[in-house]
């Protein structure tokens, strides 16, 4: 599968949050931030946009799978952005990071589960704001993905959870990125 995106300006943080029914490969040129696997495989990938990126992000798995992905883009992020990560299998929560190394950070949380329909992730905790939720369809095992974000201005430990209707085998992860 692939995502088509508008080519970002150089230096922006590009984040791809994905959920699949099989282990996802890291797209060429991207870095893995964090991953967790239960009934589904949830991963956060990132990269700083180069001068010329193009408009397609290829991603996939070594085996046939159902997948959902969200692309997010941010400006004002440090050139070496990744700070802290955490993951949590078996429940609809991201786990809690260790203390961030600086006050101003962007937090990205991802939750995934097996689901035959959009799980409608809701009631995100800890002041996280949902960016998007969606589900794959047409496969023998479909997945639902929820992505949320928060900007903080104090060092601390962070995590979130959400409620999903019609989801089985949930899991989640979180990555924090340093704001410059």
XYZ file of N, CA and C in Angstrom:
540
model
N 0.819 -1.191 0.000
C 0.000 0.000 0.000
C 0.862 1.253 0.000
N 0.284 2.377 -0.334
C 1.018 3.635 -0.303
C 0.096 4.760 0.134
N 0.712 5.822 0.629
C 0.013 7.059 0.966
C 0.482 8.111 -0.016
N -0.406 8.926 -0.526
C -0.022 10.053 -1.358
C -0.201 11.303 -0.517
N 0.868 12.100 -0.424
C 0.856 13.301 0.405
C 1.300 14.495 -0.431
N 0.968 15.681 0.009
C 1.499 16.889 -0.605
C 2.947 17.004 -0.169
N 3.845 17.296 -1.106
C 5.265 17.380 -0.749
C 5.465 18.461 0.306
N 6.018 18.078 1.465
C 6.188 19.047 2.554
C 7.395 19.948 2.322
N 7.374 21.152 2.896
C 8.567 21.992 2.859
C 9.718 21.313 3.598
N 10.918 21.549 3.140
C 12.118 20.982 3.760
C 12.170 21.344 5.240
N 12.559 20.384 6.070
C 12.739 20.603 7.498
C 11.535 20.286 8.359
N 10.394 20.019 7.764
C 9.209 19.673 8.558
C 9.293 18.238 9.062
N 8.681 18.001 10.230
C 8.583 16.651 10.770
C 7.434 15.942 10.071
N 7.713 14.791 9.490
C 6.709 13.948 8.860
C 6.516 12.738 9.766
N 5.265 12.453 10.120
C 4.956 11.318 11.000
C 3.943 10.431 10.292
N 4.212 9.142 10.286
C 3.248 8.188 9.746
C 2.877 7.235 10.870
N 1.596 7.214 11.218
C 1.071 6.324 12.239
C 0.315 5.234 11.502
N 0.617 3.969 11.791
C 0.001 2.882 11.027
C -0.379 1.715 11.918
N -1.372 0.976 11.447
C -1.854 -0.222 12.124
C -2.105 -1.266 11.041
N -1.674 -2.496 11.281
C -1.853 -3.552 10.278
C -2.086 -4.888 10.955
N -2.565 -5.837 10.166
C -2.801 -7.192 10.672
C -1.548 -8.050 10.578
N -0.438 -7.474 10.132
C 0.865 -8.149 10.078
C 1.931 -7.103 10.404
N 3.143 -7.526 10.680
C 4.224 -6.600 11.010
C 4.540 -5.722 9.797
N 4.574 -4.410 10.024
C 4.838 -3.443 8.956
C 6.329 -3.207 8.783
N 6.754 -3.028 7.544
C 8.138 -2.684 7.234
C 8.329 -1.178 7.388
N 9.560 -0.762 7.667
C 9.886 0.658 7.746
C 10.010 1.206 6.331
N 9.271 2.286 5.995
C 9.385 2.870 4.657
C 10.814 3.379 4.406
N 11.248 3.329 3.178
C 12.579 3.796 2.806
C 12.761 5.258 3.206
N 13.872 5.550 3.898
C 14.176 6.908 4.314
C 13.542 7.337 5.624
N 12.684 6.508 6.201
C 12.007 6.825 7.453
C 12.699 6.111 8.607
N 12.447 6.562 9.829
C 12.974 5.912 11.032
C 11.802 5.401 11.863
N 11.967 4.218 12.448
C 10.927 3.744 13.361
C 11.061 4.470 14.698
N 9.954 4.982 15.224
C 9.976 5.605 16.545
C 9.654 4.558 17.596
N 8.526 3.841 17.400
C 8.066 2.877 18.396
C 7.052 1.942 17.742
N 6.935 0.743 18.284
C 5.938 -0.202 17.777
C 5.450 -1.095 18.911
N 4.273 -1.703 18.675
C 3.704 -2.646 19.625
C 2.800 -3.593 18.842
N 2.763 -4.849 19.260
C 1.947 -5.836 18.551
C 1.068 -6.594 19.534
N -0.196 -6.756 19.161
C -1.142 -7.603 19.870
C -1.925 -8.317 18.771
N -3.246 -8.119 18.658
C -3.975 -8.628 17.495
C -3.569 -7.854 16.253
N -3.159 -6.608 16.439
C -2.697 -5.762 15.340
C -1.276 -5.295 15.641
N -0.628 -4.728 14.623
C 0.716 -4.172 14.742
C 0.579 -2.659 14.603
N 0.930 -1.898 15.640
C 0.814 -0.443 15.617
C 2.217 0.144 15.651
N 2.473 1.082 14.725
C 3.809 1.677 14.629
C 3.734 3.165 14.350
N 4.733 3.887 14.867
C 4.917 5.302 14.552
C 6.277 5.419 13.881
N 6.283 5.983 12.666
C 7.499 6.245 11.898
C 7.634 7.756 11.742
N 8.877 8.229 11.543
C 9.076 9.667 11.361
C 10.281 9.940 10.474
N 10.339 11.159 9.962
C 11.509 11.661 9.262
C 11.387 13.170 9.134
N 12.512 13.823 8.978
C 12.532 15.247 8.682
C 12.511 15.364 7.163
N 11.604 16.170 6.630
C 11.446 16.290 5.179
C 12.723 16.828 4.538
N 13.238 16.113 3.537
C 14.414 16.594 2.807
C 13.995 17.682 1.814
N 14.985 18.277 1.126
C 14.700 19.337 0.156
C 13.748 18.862 -0.937
N 13.880 17.609 -1.360
C 12.974 17.070 -2.366
C 12.515 15.705 -1.898
N 11.235 15.591 -1.597
C 10.719 14.349 -1.038
C 9.869 13.562 -2.025
N 9.094 14.230 -2.831
C 8.125 13.542 -3.672
C 6.786 13.529 -2.964
N 5.881 12.701 -3.410
C 4.536 12.734 -2.831
C 4.008 11.373 -2.410
N 4.820 10.329 -2.496
C 4.322 8.997 -2.165
C 5.145 8.372 -1.050
N 4.458 7.800 -0.070
C 5.097 7.040 1.000
C 4.671 5.590 0.813
N 5.609 4.711 0.489
C 5.315 3.291 0.329
C 5.458 2.603 1.681
N 4.538 1.747 1.998
C 4.682 0.931 3.195
C 4.029 -0.405 2.944
N 4.462 -1.386 3.690
C 3.885 -2.702 3.501
C 4.406 -3.685 4.519
N 4.153 -4.941 4.226
C 4.500 -6.026 5.119
C 5.079 -7.154 4.294
N 5.759 -8.052 4.960
C 6.287 -9.226 4.282
C 5.211 -10.247 3.958
N 3.985 -10.009 4.399
C 2.882 -10.923 4.117
C 1.620 -10.108 3.829
N 0.643 -10.707 3.157
C -0.601 -9.977 2.890
C -1.244 -9.530 4.199
N -1.806 -8.311 4.198
C -2.406 -7.815 5.426
C -3.417 -6.717 5.139
N -4.205 -6.414 6.141
C -5.067 -5.240 6.143
C -4.309 -4.145 6.869
N -4.430 -2.894 6.408
C -3.690 -1.812 7.044
C -4.457 -0.502 6.967
N -4.203 0.358 7.947
C -4.704 1.730 7.977
C -3.534 2.613 8.375
N -3.462 3.813 7.810
C -2.357 4.718 8.135
C -2.818 6.163 8.117
N -2.173 6.974 8.934
C -2.432 8.405 9.022
C -1.101 9.113 8.837
N -1.111 10.177 8.035
C 0.082 11.003 7.827
C -0.134 12.333 8.534
N 0.861 12.747 9.337
C 0.809 14.012 10.057
C 2.076 14.792 9.742
N 1.991 16.114 9.760
C 3.146 16.944 9.417
C 3.191 18.149 10.351
N 4.403 18.485 10.822
C 4.559 19.562 11.796
C 5.782 20.414 11.476
N 5.679 21.706 11.755
C 6.827 22.604 11.619
C 7.305 22.981 13.016
N 8.512 23.563 13.106
C 9.045 24.018 14.382
C 9.599 22.907 15.253
N 9.978 21.787 14.634
C 10.483 20.629 15.373
C 12.006 20.562 15.248
N 12.676 20.101 16.283
C 14.125 19.955 16.326
C 14.633 19.065 15.180
N 15.834 19.308 14.712
C 16.418 18.522 13.618
C 16.673 17.072 14.013
N 16.889 16.795 15.295
C 16.974 15.427 15.812
C 15.802 15.273 16.790
N 14.627 14.977 16.263
C 13.382 15.192 17.005
C 12.989 14.173 18.058
N 13.265 12.893 17.854
C 12.710 11.870 18.742
C 13.308 11.968 20.137
N 12.441 11.964 21.154
C 12.907 12.022 22.536
C 12.543 10.750 23.286
N 11.277 10.539 23.613
C 10.859 9.400 24.434
C 9.787 8.587 23.729
N 9.708 7.297 24.085
C 8.668 6.417 23.547
C 8.192 5.472 24.646
N 7.015 4.915 24.420
C 6.484 3.867 25.295
C 5.476 3.068 24.483
N 5.195 1.862 24.941
C 4.182 1.036 24.279
C 3.472 0.176 25.313
N 2.266 -0.272 24.946
C 1.465 -1.062 25.867
C 0.658 -2.099 25.082
N 0.999 -3.380 25.192
C 0.172 -4.401 24.539
C -1.049 -4.736 25.391
N -2.064 -5.261 24.766
C -3.231 -5.858 25.436
C -4.272 -4.908 26.006
N -4.068 -3.593 25.952
C -5.071 -2.635 26.420
C -5.062 -1.412 25.505
N -6.132 -0.631 25.547
C -6.240 0.557 24.692
C -5.580 1.756 25.360
N -4.273 1.644 25.578
C -3.487 2.744 26.109
C -2.076 2.684 25.559
N -1.386 3.822 25.596
C -0.073 3.936 24.963
C 1.084 3.504 25.850
N 0.856 3.318 27.113
C 1.964 3.188 28.046
C 2.385 4.600 28.433
N 3.314 4.703 29.366
C 3.766 6.007 29.853
C 5.250 6.159 29.593
N 5.640 7.286 28.998
C 7.045 7.544 28.694
C 7.829 7.811 29.973
N 9.137 7.703 29.886
C 9.973 8.235 30.957
C 9.962 9.761 30.804
N 10.520 10.480 31.752
C 10.478 11.944 31.738
C 11.123 12.506 30.475
N 10.438 13.450 29.851
C 10.979 14.082 28.649
C 12.219 14.889 29.007
N 13.092 15.091 28.026
C 14.361 15.775 28.290
C 14.253 17.289 28.190
N 13.157 17.789 27.640
C 12.957 19.234 27.588
C 11.476 19.537 27.798
N 11.173 20.810 28.044
C 9.797 21.192 28.362
C 8.871 21.157 27.146
N 9.288 21.734 26.043
C 8.409 21.883 24.883
C 8.523 20.683 23.957
N 7.449 19.872 23.915
C 7.462 18.673 23.085
C 6.093 18.423 22.462
N 6.125 17.742 21.319
C 4.940 17.270 20.620
C 4.783 15.797 20.952
N 3.603 15.391 21.413
C 3.331 14.001 21.755
C 2.392 13.417 20.703
N 2.724 12.234 20.194
C 1.872 11.525 19.239
C 1.523 10.170 19.844
N 0.234 9.916 20.025
C -0.236 8.638 20.546
C -0.972 7.865 19.471
N -0.807 6.546 19.474
C -1.463 5.688 18.485
C -2.061 4.475 19.183
N -3.317 4.164 18.836
C -3.997 2.983 19.363
C -4.531 2.171 18.204
N -4.411 0.861 18.305
C -4.918 -0.006 17.249
C -5.579 -1.237 17.830
N -6.388 -1.895 16.984
C -7.085 -3.111 17.409
C -7.624 -3.825 16.182
N -7.992 -5.072 16.386
C -8.716 -5.791 15.348
C -10.142 -5.295 15.340
N -10.701 -5.090 14.155
C -12.055 -4.549 14.088
C -12.613 -4.731 12.691
N -13.867 -5.106 12.607
C -14.491 -5.250 11.295
C -15.038 -3.918 10.796
N -15.115 -2.930 11.679
C -15.583 -1.599 11.304
C -14.708 -0.567 11.996
N -14.879 0.693 11.646
C -14.154 1.764 12.314
C -14.464 1.669 13.805
N -13.443 1.586 14.635
C -13.653 1.409 16.067
C -14.123 2.684 16.763
N -14.114 3.810 16.055
C -14.555 5.074 16.641
C -13.882 5.346 17.977
N -12.583 5.516 17.947
C -11.826 5.835 19.154
C -12.362 7.144 19.726
N -12.606 7.170 21.016
C -13.159 8.375 21.645
C -12.675 8.487 23.081
N -12.979 9.604 23.695
C -12.649 9.855 25.106
C -11.158 9.713 25.381
N -10.337 10.345 24.524
C -8.885 10.341 24.749
C -8.595 11.030 26.077
N -7.689 10.480 26.857
C -7.363 11.016 28.176
C -6.143 11.933 28.109
N -5.852 12.584 29.213
C -4.648 13.401 29.409
C -4.525 14.541 28.404
N -5.652 15.130 28.016
C -5.693 16.298 27.121
C -5.194 16.025 25.702
N -5.170 14.772 25.282
C -4.823 14.454 23.891
C -6.018 14.783 23.001
N -5.742 15.264 21.809
C -6.767 15.609 20.836
C -6.671 14.633 19.673
N -7.785 13.999 19.340
C -7.763 13.025 18.243
C -7.453 13.713 16.921
N -6.501 13.144 16.188
C -6.167 13.609 14.847
C -7.037 12.897 13.819
N -7.215 11.592 14.021
C -7.993 10.811 13.056
C -8.218 9.404 13.604
N -9.312 8.780 13.201
C -9.465 7.347 13.402
C -10.057 6.759 12.134
N -9.654 5.563 11.812
C -10.106 4.910 10.594
C -9.887 3.411 10.705
N -10.471 2.678 9.776
C -10.350 1.222 9.781
C -10.097 0.721 8.366
N -9.407 -0.409 8.275
C -9.265 -1.084 6.997
C -10.566 -1.836 6.730
N -10.747 -2.267 5.503
C -11.946 -3.049 5.201
C -11.650 -4.016 4.071
N -12.444 -5.037 3.983
C -12.337 -5.979 2.880
C -11.391 -7.135 3.099
N -10.651 -7.145 4.202
C -9.727 -8.237 4.463
C -10.362 -9.300 5.344
N -9.640 -10.388 5.549
C -10.155 -11.440 6.423
C -10.018 -11.040 7.898
N -9.061 -10.149 8.198
C -8.887 -9.603 9.535
C -8.614 -8.116 9.363
N -9.543 -7.269 9.748
C -9.387 -5.836 9.576
C -8.884 -5.191 10.854
N -8.353 -3.982 10.718
C -7.790 -3.263 11.847
C -8.387 -1.864 11.932
N -8.376 -1.321 13.144
C -8.821 0.042 13.386
C -7.682 0.809 14.039
N -7.499 2.058 13.626
C -6.397 2.891 14.097
C -6.925 4.215 14.607
N -6.409 4.665 15.737
C -6.694 5.994 16.261
C -5.382 6.706 16.525
N -5.287 7.974 16.117
C -4.077 8.773 16.352
C -4.485 10.075 17.034
N -3.717 10.485 18.042
C -4.006 11.703 18.786
C -2.700 12.425 19.109
N -2.798 13.719 19.375
C -1.594 14.500 19.662
C -1.839 15.465 20.823
N -0.739 15.985 21.322
C -0.774 16.982 22.387
C 0.559 17.717 22.367
N 0.550 19.013 22.600
C 1.775 19.792 22.762
C 1.882 20.139 24.238
N 3.064 19.905 24.820
C 3.271 20.185 26.239
C 4.356 21.244 26.418
N 4.343 21.903 27.555
C 5.311 22.954 27.851
C 6.005 22.705 29.185
N 6.049 21.445 29.615
C 6.721 21.085 30.861
C 7.285 19.673 30.720
N 8.443 19.447 31.322
C 8.971 18.091 31.313
C 8.024 17.210 32.113
N 7.983 15.938 31.763
C 7.110 15.043 32.486
C 7.030 13.689 31.829
N 6.226 12.818 32.405
C 5.946 11.507 31.834
C 4.563 11.583 31.220
N 4.398 10.984 30.034
C 3.152 11.164 29.307
C 2.631 9.860 28.726
N 1.331 9.774 28.633
C 0.651 8.651 28.014
C -0.812 9.008 27.854
N -1.543 8.197 27.119
C -2.970 8.423 26.926
C -3.674 7.094 26.710
N -4.974 7.130 26.808
C -5.800 5.973 26.487
C -7.062 6.490 25.819
N -7.811 5.588 25.233
C -9.080 5.958 24.599
C -10.006 4.759 24.646
N -11.252 5.010 24.342
C -12.264 3.975 24.300
C -12.551 3.643 22.848
N -12.667 2.351 22.553
C -13.013 1.929 21.195
C -14.205 0.995 21.257
N -15.158 1.232 20.392
C -16.316 0.368 20.268
C -15.989 -0.693 19.221
N -16.358 -1.924 19.448
C -16.180 -3.022 18.479
C -14.726 -3.280 18.124
N -13.846 -3.282 19.107
C -12.432 -3.561 18.849
C -11.972 -4.727 19.715
N -11.105 -5.568 19.157
C -10.554 -6.683 19.923
C -9.034 -6.623 19.903
N -8.420 -7.076 20.959
C -6.955 -7.133 21.029
C -6.276 -5.788 20.869
N -6.681 -4.753 21.624
C -6.079 -3.433 21.450
C -4.640 -3.366 21.948
N -3.925 -2.357 21.463
C -2.577 -2.042 21.924
C -2.282 -0.601 21.518
N -1.243 -0.032 22.093
C -0.934 1.351 21.764
C 0.510 1.713 21.997
N 0.905 2.865 21.450
C 2.261 3.366 21.640
C 2.259 4.894 21.555
N 3.341 5.498 22.031
C 3.486 6.949 22.056
C 4.925 7.321 21.743
N 5.098 8.444 21.043
C 6.427 9.000 20.784
C 6.368 10.492 21.073
N 7.447 11.023 21.670
C 7.528 12.454 21.919
C 8.622 13.040 21.031
N 8.361 14.234 20.509
C 9.295 14.900 19.600
C 9.614 16.286 20.141
N 10.912 16.627 20.113
C 11.383 17.902 20.671
C 11.017 19.065 19.747
N 10.413 20.087 20.339
C 10.108 21.307 19.607
C 11.341 22.205 19.692
N 11.734 22.796 18.567
C 12.945 23.645 18.581
C 12.653 25.031 19.088
